[in-house]
Short mmCIF file of C-alpha atoms and ligand atoms in Angstrom, two decimals:
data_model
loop_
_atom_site.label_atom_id
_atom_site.label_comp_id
_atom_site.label_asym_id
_atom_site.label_seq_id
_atom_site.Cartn_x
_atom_site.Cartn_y
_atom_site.Cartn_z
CA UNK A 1 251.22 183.62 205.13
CA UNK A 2 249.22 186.56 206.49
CA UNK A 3 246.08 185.41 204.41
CA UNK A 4 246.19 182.25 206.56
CA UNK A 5 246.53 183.89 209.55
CA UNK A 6 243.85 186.58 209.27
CA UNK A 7 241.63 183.47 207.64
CA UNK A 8 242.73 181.66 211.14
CA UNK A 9 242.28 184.17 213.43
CA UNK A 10 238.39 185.21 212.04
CA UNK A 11 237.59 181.19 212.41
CA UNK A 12 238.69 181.20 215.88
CA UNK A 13 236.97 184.42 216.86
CA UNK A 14 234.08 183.10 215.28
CA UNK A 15 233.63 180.58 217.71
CA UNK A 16 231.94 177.93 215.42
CA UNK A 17 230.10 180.41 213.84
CA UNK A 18 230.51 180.25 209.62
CA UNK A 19 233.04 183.22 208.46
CA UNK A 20 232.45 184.51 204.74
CA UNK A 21 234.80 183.27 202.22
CA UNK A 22 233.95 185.83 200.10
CA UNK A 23 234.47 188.50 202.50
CA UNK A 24 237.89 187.41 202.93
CA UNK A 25 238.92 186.99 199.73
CA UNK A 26 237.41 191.19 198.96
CA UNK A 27 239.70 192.21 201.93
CA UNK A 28 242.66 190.27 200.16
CA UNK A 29 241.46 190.98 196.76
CA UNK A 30 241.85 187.85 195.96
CA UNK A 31 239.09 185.27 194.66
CA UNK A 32 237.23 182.60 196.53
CA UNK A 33 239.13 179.76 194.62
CA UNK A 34 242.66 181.29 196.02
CA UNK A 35 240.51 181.53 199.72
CA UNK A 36 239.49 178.22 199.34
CA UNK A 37 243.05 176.48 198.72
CA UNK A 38 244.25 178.21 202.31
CA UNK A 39 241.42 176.54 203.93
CA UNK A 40 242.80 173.14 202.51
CA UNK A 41 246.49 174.37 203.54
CA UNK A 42 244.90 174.39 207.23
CA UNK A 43 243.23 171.51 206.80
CA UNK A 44 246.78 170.32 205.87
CA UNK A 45 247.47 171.35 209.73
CA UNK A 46 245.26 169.42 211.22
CA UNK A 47 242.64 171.61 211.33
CA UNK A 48 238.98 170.81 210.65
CA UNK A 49 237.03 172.99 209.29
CA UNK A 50 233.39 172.80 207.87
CA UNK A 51 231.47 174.15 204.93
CA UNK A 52 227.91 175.84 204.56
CA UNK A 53 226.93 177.02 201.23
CA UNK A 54 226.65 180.68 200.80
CA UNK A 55 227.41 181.62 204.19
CA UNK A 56 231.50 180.52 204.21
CA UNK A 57 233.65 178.26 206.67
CA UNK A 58 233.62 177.66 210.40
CA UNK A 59 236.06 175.90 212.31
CA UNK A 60 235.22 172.13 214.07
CA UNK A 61 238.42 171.75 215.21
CA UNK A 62 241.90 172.85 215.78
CA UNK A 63 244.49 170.25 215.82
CA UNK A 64 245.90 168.87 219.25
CA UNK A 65 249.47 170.29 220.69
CA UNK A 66 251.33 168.89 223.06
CA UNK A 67 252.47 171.80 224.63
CA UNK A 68 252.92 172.51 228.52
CA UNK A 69 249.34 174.40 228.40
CA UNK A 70 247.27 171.71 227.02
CA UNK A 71 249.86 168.84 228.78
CA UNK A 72 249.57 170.73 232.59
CA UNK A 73 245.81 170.98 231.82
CA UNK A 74 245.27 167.15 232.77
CA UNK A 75 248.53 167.15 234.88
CA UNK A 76 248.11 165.32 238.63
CA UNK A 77 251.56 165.06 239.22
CA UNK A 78 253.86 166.41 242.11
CA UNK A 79 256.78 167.03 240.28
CA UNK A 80 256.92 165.16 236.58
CA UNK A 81 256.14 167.29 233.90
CA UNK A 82 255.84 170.25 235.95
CA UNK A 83 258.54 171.59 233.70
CA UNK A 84 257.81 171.11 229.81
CA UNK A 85 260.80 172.38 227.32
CA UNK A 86 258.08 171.94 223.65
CA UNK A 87 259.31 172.43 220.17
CA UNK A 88 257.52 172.25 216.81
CA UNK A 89 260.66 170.55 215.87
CA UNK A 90 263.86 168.78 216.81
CA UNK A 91 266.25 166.74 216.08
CA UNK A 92 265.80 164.37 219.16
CA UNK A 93 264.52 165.29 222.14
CA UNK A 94 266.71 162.36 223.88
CA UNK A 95 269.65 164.63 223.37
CA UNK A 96 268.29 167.81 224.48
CA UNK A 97 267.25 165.83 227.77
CA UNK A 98 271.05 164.94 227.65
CA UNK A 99 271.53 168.73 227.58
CA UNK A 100 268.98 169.51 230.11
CA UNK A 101 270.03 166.65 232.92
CA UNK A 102 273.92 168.26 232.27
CA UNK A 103 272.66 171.68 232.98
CA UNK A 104 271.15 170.76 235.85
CA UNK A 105 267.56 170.40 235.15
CA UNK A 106 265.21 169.35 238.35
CA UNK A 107 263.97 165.81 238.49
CA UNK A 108 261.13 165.49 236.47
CA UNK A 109 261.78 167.75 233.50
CA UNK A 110 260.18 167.18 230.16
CA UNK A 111 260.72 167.76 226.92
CA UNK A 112 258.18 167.06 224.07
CA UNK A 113 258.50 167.87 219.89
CA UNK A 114 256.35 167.36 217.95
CA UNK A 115 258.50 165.89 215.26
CA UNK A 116 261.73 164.97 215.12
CA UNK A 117 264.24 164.86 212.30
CA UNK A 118 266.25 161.87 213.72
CA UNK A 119 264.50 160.20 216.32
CA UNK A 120 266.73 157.47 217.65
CA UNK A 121 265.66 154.04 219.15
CA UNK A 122 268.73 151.57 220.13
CA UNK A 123 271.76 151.38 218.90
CA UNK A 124 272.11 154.66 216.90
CA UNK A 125 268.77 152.77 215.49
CA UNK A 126 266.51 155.42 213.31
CA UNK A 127 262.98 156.28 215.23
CA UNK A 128 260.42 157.31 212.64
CA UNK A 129 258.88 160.74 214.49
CA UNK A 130 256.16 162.36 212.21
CA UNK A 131 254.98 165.75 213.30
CA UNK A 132 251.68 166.13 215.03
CA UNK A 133 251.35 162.40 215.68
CA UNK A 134 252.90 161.10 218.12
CA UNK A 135 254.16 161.44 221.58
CA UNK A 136 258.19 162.05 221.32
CA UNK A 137 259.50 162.61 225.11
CA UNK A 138 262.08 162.44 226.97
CA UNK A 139 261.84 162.74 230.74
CA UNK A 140 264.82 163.76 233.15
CA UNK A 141 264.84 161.80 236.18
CA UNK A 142 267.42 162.17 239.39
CA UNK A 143 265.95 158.98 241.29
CA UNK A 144 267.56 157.90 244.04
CA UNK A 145 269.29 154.17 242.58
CA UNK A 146 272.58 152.82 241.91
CA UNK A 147 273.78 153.05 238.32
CA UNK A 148 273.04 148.95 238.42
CA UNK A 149 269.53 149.44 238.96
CA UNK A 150 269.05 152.09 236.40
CA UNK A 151 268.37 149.65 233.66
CA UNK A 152 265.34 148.38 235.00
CA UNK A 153 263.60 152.29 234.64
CA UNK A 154 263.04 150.96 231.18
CA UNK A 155 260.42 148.14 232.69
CA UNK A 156 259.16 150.84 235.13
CA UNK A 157 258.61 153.05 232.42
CA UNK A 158 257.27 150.06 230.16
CA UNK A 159 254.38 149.24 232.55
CA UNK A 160 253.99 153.27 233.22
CA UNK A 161 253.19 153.57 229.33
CA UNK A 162 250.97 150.45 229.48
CA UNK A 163 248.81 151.21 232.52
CA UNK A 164 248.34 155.09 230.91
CA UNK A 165 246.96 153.65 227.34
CA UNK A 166 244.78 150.87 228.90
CA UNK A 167 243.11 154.11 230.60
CA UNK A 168 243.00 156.83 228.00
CA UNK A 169 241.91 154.34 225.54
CA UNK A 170 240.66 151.25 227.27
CA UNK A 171 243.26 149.30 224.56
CA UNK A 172 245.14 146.35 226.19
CA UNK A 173 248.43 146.54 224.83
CA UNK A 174 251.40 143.37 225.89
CA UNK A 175 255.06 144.39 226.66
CA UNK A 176 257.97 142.36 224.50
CA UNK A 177 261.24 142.31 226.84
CA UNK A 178 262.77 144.34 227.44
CA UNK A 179 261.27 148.31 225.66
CA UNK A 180 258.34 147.25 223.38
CA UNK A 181 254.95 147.92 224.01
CA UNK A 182 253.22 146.16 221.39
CA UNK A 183 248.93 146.42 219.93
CA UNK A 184 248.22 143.05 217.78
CA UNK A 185 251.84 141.64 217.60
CA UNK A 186 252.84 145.55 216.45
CA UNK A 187 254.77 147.99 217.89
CA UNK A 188 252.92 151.34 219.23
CA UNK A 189 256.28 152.34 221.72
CA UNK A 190 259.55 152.14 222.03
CA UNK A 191 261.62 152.91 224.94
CA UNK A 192 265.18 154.02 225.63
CA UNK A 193 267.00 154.59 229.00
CA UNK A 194 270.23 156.34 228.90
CA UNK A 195 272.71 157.37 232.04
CA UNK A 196 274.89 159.91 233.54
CA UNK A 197 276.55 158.77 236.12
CA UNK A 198 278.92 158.05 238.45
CA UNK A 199 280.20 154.62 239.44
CA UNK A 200 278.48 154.71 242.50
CA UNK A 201 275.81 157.27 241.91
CA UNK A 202 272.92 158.03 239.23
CA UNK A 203 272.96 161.28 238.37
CA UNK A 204 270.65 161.44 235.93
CA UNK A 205 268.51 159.05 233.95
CA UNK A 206 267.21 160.25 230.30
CA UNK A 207 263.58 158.30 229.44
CA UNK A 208 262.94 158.13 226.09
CA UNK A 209 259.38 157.54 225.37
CA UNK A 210 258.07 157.25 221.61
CA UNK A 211 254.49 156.36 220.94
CA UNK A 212 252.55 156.16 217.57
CA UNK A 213 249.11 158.08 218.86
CA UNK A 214 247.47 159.10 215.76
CA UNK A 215 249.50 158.26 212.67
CA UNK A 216 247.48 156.96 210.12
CA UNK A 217 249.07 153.91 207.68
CA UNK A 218 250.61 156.60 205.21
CA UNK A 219 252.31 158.27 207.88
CA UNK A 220 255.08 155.62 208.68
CA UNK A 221 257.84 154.85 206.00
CA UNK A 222 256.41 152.00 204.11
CA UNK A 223 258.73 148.93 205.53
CA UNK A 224 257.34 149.97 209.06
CA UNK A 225 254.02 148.86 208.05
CA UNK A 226 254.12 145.47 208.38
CA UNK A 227 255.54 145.94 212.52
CA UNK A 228 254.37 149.53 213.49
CA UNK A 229 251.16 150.78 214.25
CA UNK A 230 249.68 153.39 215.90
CA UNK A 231 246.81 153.72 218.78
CA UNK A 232 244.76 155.32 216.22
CA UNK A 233 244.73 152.46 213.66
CA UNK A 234 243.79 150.33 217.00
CA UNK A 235 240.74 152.61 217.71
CA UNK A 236 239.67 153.74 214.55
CA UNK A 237 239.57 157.49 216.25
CA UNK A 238 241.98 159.84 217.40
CA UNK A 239 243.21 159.57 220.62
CA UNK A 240 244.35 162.80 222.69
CA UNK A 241 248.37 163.04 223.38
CA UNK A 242 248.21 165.49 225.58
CA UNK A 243 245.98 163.51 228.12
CA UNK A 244 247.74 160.62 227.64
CA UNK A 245 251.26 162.51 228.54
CA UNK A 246 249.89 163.56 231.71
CA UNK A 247 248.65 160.14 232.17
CA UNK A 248 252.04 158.63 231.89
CA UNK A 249 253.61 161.11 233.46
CA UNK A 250 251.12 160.26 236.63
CA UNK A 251 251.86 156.55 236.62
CA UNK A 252 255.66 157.04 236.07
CA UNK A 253 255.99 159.16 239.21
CA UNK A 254 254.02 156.71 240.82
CA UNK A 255 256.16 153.42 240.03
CA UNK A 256 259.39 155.23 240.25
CA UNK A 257 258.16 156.15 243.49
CA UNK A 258 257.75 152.44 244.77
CA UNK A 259 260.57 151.55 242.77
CA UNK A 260 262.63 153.56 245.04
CA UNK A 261 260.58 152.29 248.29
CA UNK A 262 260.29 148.82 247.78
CA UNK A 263 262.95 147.52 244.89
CA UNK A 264 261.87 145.71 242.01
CA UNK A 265 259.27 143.60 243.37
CA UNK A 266 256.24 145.41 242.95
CA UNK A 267 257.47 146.38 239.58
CA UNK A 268 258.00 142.73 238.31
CA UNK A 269 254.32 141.71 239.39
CA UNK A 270 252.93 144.05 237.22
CA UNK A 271 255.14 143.94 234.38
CA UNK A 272 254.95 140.43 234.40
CA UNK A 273 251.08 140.15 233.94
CA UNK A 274 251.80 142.56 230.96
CA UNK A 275 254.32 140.37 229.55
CA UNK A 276 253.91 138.52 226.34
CA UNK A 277 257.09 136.91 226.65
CA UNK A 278 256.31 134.81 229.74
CA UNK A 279 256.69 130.77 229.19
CA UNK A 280 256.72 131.11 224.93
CA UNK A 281 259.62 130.16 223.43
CA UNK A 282 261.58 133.14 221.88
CA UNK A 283 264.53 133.75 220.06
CA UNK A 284 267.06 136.17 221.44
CA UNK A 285 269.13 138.33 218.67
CA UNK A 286 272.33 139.46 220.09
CA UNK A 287 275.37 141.17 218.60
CA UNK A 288 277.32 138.08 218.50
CA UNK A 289 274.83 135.21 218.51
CA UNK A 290 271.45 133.86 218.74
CA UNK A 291 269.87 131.50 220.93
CA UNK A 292 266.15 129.85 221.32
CA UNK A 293 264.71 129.12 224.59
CA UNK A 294 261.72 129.13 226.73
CA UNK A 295 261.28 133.04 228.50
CA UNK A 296 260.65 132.22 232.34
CA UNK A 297 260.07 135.89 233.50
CA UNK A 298 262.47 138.26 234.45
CA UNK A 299 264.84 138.28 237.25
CA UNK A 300 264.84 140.79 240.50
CA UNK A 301 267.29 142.57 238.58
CA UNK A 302 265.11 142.77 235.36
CA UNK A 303 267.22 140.18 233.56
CA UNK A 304 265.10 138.00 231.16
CA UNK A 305 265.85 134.05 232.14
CA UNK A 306 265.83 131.75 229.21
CA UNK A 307 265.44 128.07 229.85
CA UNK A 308 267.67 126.07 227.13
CA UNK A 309 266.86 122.99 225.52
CA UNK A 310 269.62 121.28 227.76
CA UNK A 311 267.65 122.16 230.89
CA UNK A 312 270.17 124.97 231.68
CA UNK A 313 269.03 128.73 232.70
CA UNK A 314 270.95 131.87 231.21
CA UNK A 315 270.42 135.62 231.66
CA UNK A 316 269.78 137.54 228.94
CA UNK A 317 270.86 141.38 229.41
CA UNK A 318 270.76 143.12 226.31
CA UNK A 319 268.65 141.68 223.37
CA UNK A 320 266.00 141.62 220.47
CA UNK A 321 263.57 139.20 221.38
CA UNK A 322 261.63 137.01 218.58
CA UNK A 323 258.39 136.01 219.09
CA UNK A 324 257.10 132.82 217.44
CA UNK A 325 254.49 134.00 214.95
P1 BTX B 1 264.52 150.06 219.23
O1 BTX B 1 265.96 150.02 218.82
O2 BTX B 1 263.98 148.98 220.09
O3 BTX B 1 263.60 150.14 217.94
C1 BTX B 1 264.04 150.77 216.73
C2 BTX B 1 263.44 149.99 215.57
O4 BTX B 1 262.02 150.08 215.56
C3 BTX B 1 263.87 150.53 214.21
O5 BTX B 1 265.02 149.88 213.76
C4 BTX B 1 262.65 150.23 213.31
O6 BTX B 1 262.69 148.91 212.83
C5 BTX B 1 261.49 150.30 214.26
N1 BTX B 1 260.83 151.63 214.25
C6 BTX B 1 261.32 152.84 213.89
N2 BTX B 1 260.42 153.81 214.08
C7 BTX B 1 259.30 153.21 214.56
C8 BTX B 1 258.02 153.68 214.96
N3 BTX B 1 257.68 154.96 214.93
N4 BTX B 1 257.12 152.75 215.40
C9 BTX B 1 257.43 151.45 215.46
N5 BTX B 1 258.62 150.95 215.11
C10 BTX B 1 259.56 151.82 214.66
C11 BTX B 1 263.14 151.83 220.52
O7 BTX B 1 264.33 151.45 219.94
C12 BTX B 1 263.33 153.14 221.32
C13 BTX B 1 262.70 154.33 220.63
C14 BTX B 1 262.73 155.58 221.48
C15 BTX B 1 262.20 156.77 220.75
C16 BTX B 1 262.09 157.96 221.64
S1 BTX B 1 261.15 159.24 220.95
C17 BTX B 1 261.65 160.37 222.12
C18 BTX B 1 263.13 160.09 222.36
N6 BTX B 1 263.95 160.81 221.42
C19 BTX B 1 264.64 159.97 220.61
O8 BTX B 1 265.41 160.35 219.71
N7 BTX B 1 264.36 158.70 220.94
C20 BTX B 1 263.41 158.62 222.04
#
């Protein structure tokens, strides 16, 4: 509404300095009650405004965007992220990366929402994706790998996400095999790689990185609860997204990097000294059965080994992984 934005704009010119309610609401002609109920709406925005009595509102803060101004502000990257696509809203941004990579974007290209209206994880899995609080990117990569070694970008991204929130936030998260970063047994990311390609060529790989940054418990659906939870409810304080993005972003260019150098080895160290999986015995949901063994690591190829009760060893290439609680 235009009250809003003429009550917005005089906080932000005030620089911190208290704006009369009362002056507002005379240029309106409206009362103070009606003035105060748009400072709530903004507060609704994420906004934080303050009160003084008899002198009006000033503004404490104005709510975080992750848009490619406050994202390239903290970005040390060569070429991740140096292109930003940002919407207030979209369906997924896993398909407008799909979009992107067809059209040619360069290696690197990102492209942020801050909600979307359905998210996707897995299997045509729903990804809850409030607006405002999280980080929901996807990131268009044209490494140079086979199409067989394109599945282990989700572990390089995995230990990317991992080594950027241990340094925003100084929280130690564990990764569950093979795309969950997890706070506390809960999940905080999720993780989906997707391909175009040739049989004998990547052309483009699609990283899609979710993260719960600031959602507070009333944010998620209520069965999420008892699995989800944000870095926020961690903390106990707000955490910023945009730093964090450009912190990932950092890493990722980084591991790809000496992912492409040196193979999987490197990778595997450190994702393996993440790994909460490592010598517990887990059960491993597939499509069309379940087995229980003991996780030995992960293969050069980023295949989880399972040690059966017979003594036998089998790779395990697609799967939900259940932790003993
Ligand atoms: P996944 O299949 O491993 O996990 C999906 C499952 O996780 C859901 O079935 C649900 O139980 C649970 N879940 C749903 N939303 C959340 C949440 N916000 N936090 C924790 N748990 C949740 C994981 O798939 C891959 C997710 C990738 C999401 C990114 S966001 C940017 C990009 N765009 C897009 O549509 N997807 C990716």
């Amino acid at each position: 509404s235009t009250v809003k934005n003429e009550l917005l704009k005089r906080l932000f010119e005030a620089k911190g300095e208290p704006v009369s309610g009362q002056e507002i609401a005379d240029h309106f002609g409206l009362s103070r009650t009606a003035i105060w109920k748009y400072v709530k709406d903004l507060e609704k925005d994420g906004f934080e405004i303050g009160t003084i009595r008899k002198k009006g509102y000033y503004l404490i803060a104005s709510p975080d965007r992750v848009n490619e101004a406050n994202v390239q502000k903290h970005l040390t990257t060569k070429r991740y992220g140096r292109r930003i696509h940002y919407f207030d809203t979209c369906g997924s941004t896993q398909v407008i990366g799909h979009d992107e990579a067809q059209n040619g974007a360069p290696d690197g290209t990102v492209i942020l929402s801050e909600e979307q209206t359905s998210g996707k994880g897995r299997m045509s899995r729903p990804w809850s994706s409030v607006g405002g609080k999280g980080i929901w990117m996807s990131i268009v990569l044209r490494p140079s790998l086979t199409p067989q070694q394109a599945p282990q970008m989700t572990l390089v991204a995995a230990v990317s996400v991992t080594r950027a929130i241990q340094e925003v936030t100084g929280i130690e998260p564990d990764i569950k095999w093979p795309n969950d970063i997890l706070v506390g047994g809960k999940k905080v990311t999720g993780i989906l790689t997707e391909l175009q390609a040739d049989p004998d060529r990547v052309k483009a790989i699609i990283i899609g990185i979710g993260i719960n940054v600031n959602q507070v418990e009333t944010d998620f659906p209520e069965e999420l609860n008892p699995i989800a939870t944000s870095l926020r409810q961690v903390l106990g304080k707000p955490v910023d997204r945009a730093e964090l993005i450009a912190k990932i972003l950092s890493f990722l260019e980084l591991f790809t990097g000496l992912y492409e150098k040196h193979g999987f080895g490197p990778i595997k160290l450190l994702w393996e000294s993440y790994s909460n999986t490592t010598g517990k015995q887990v059960r491993a949901v597939m499509l069309n059965e379940t087995i229980v063994g003991t996780a030995m690591g992960i293969s050069d190829e980023g295949v989880l080994e399972l040690k059966l009760a017979d003594g036998s060893i089998r790779g395990i290439y697609s799967a939900d992984i259940e932790l003993p609680k």
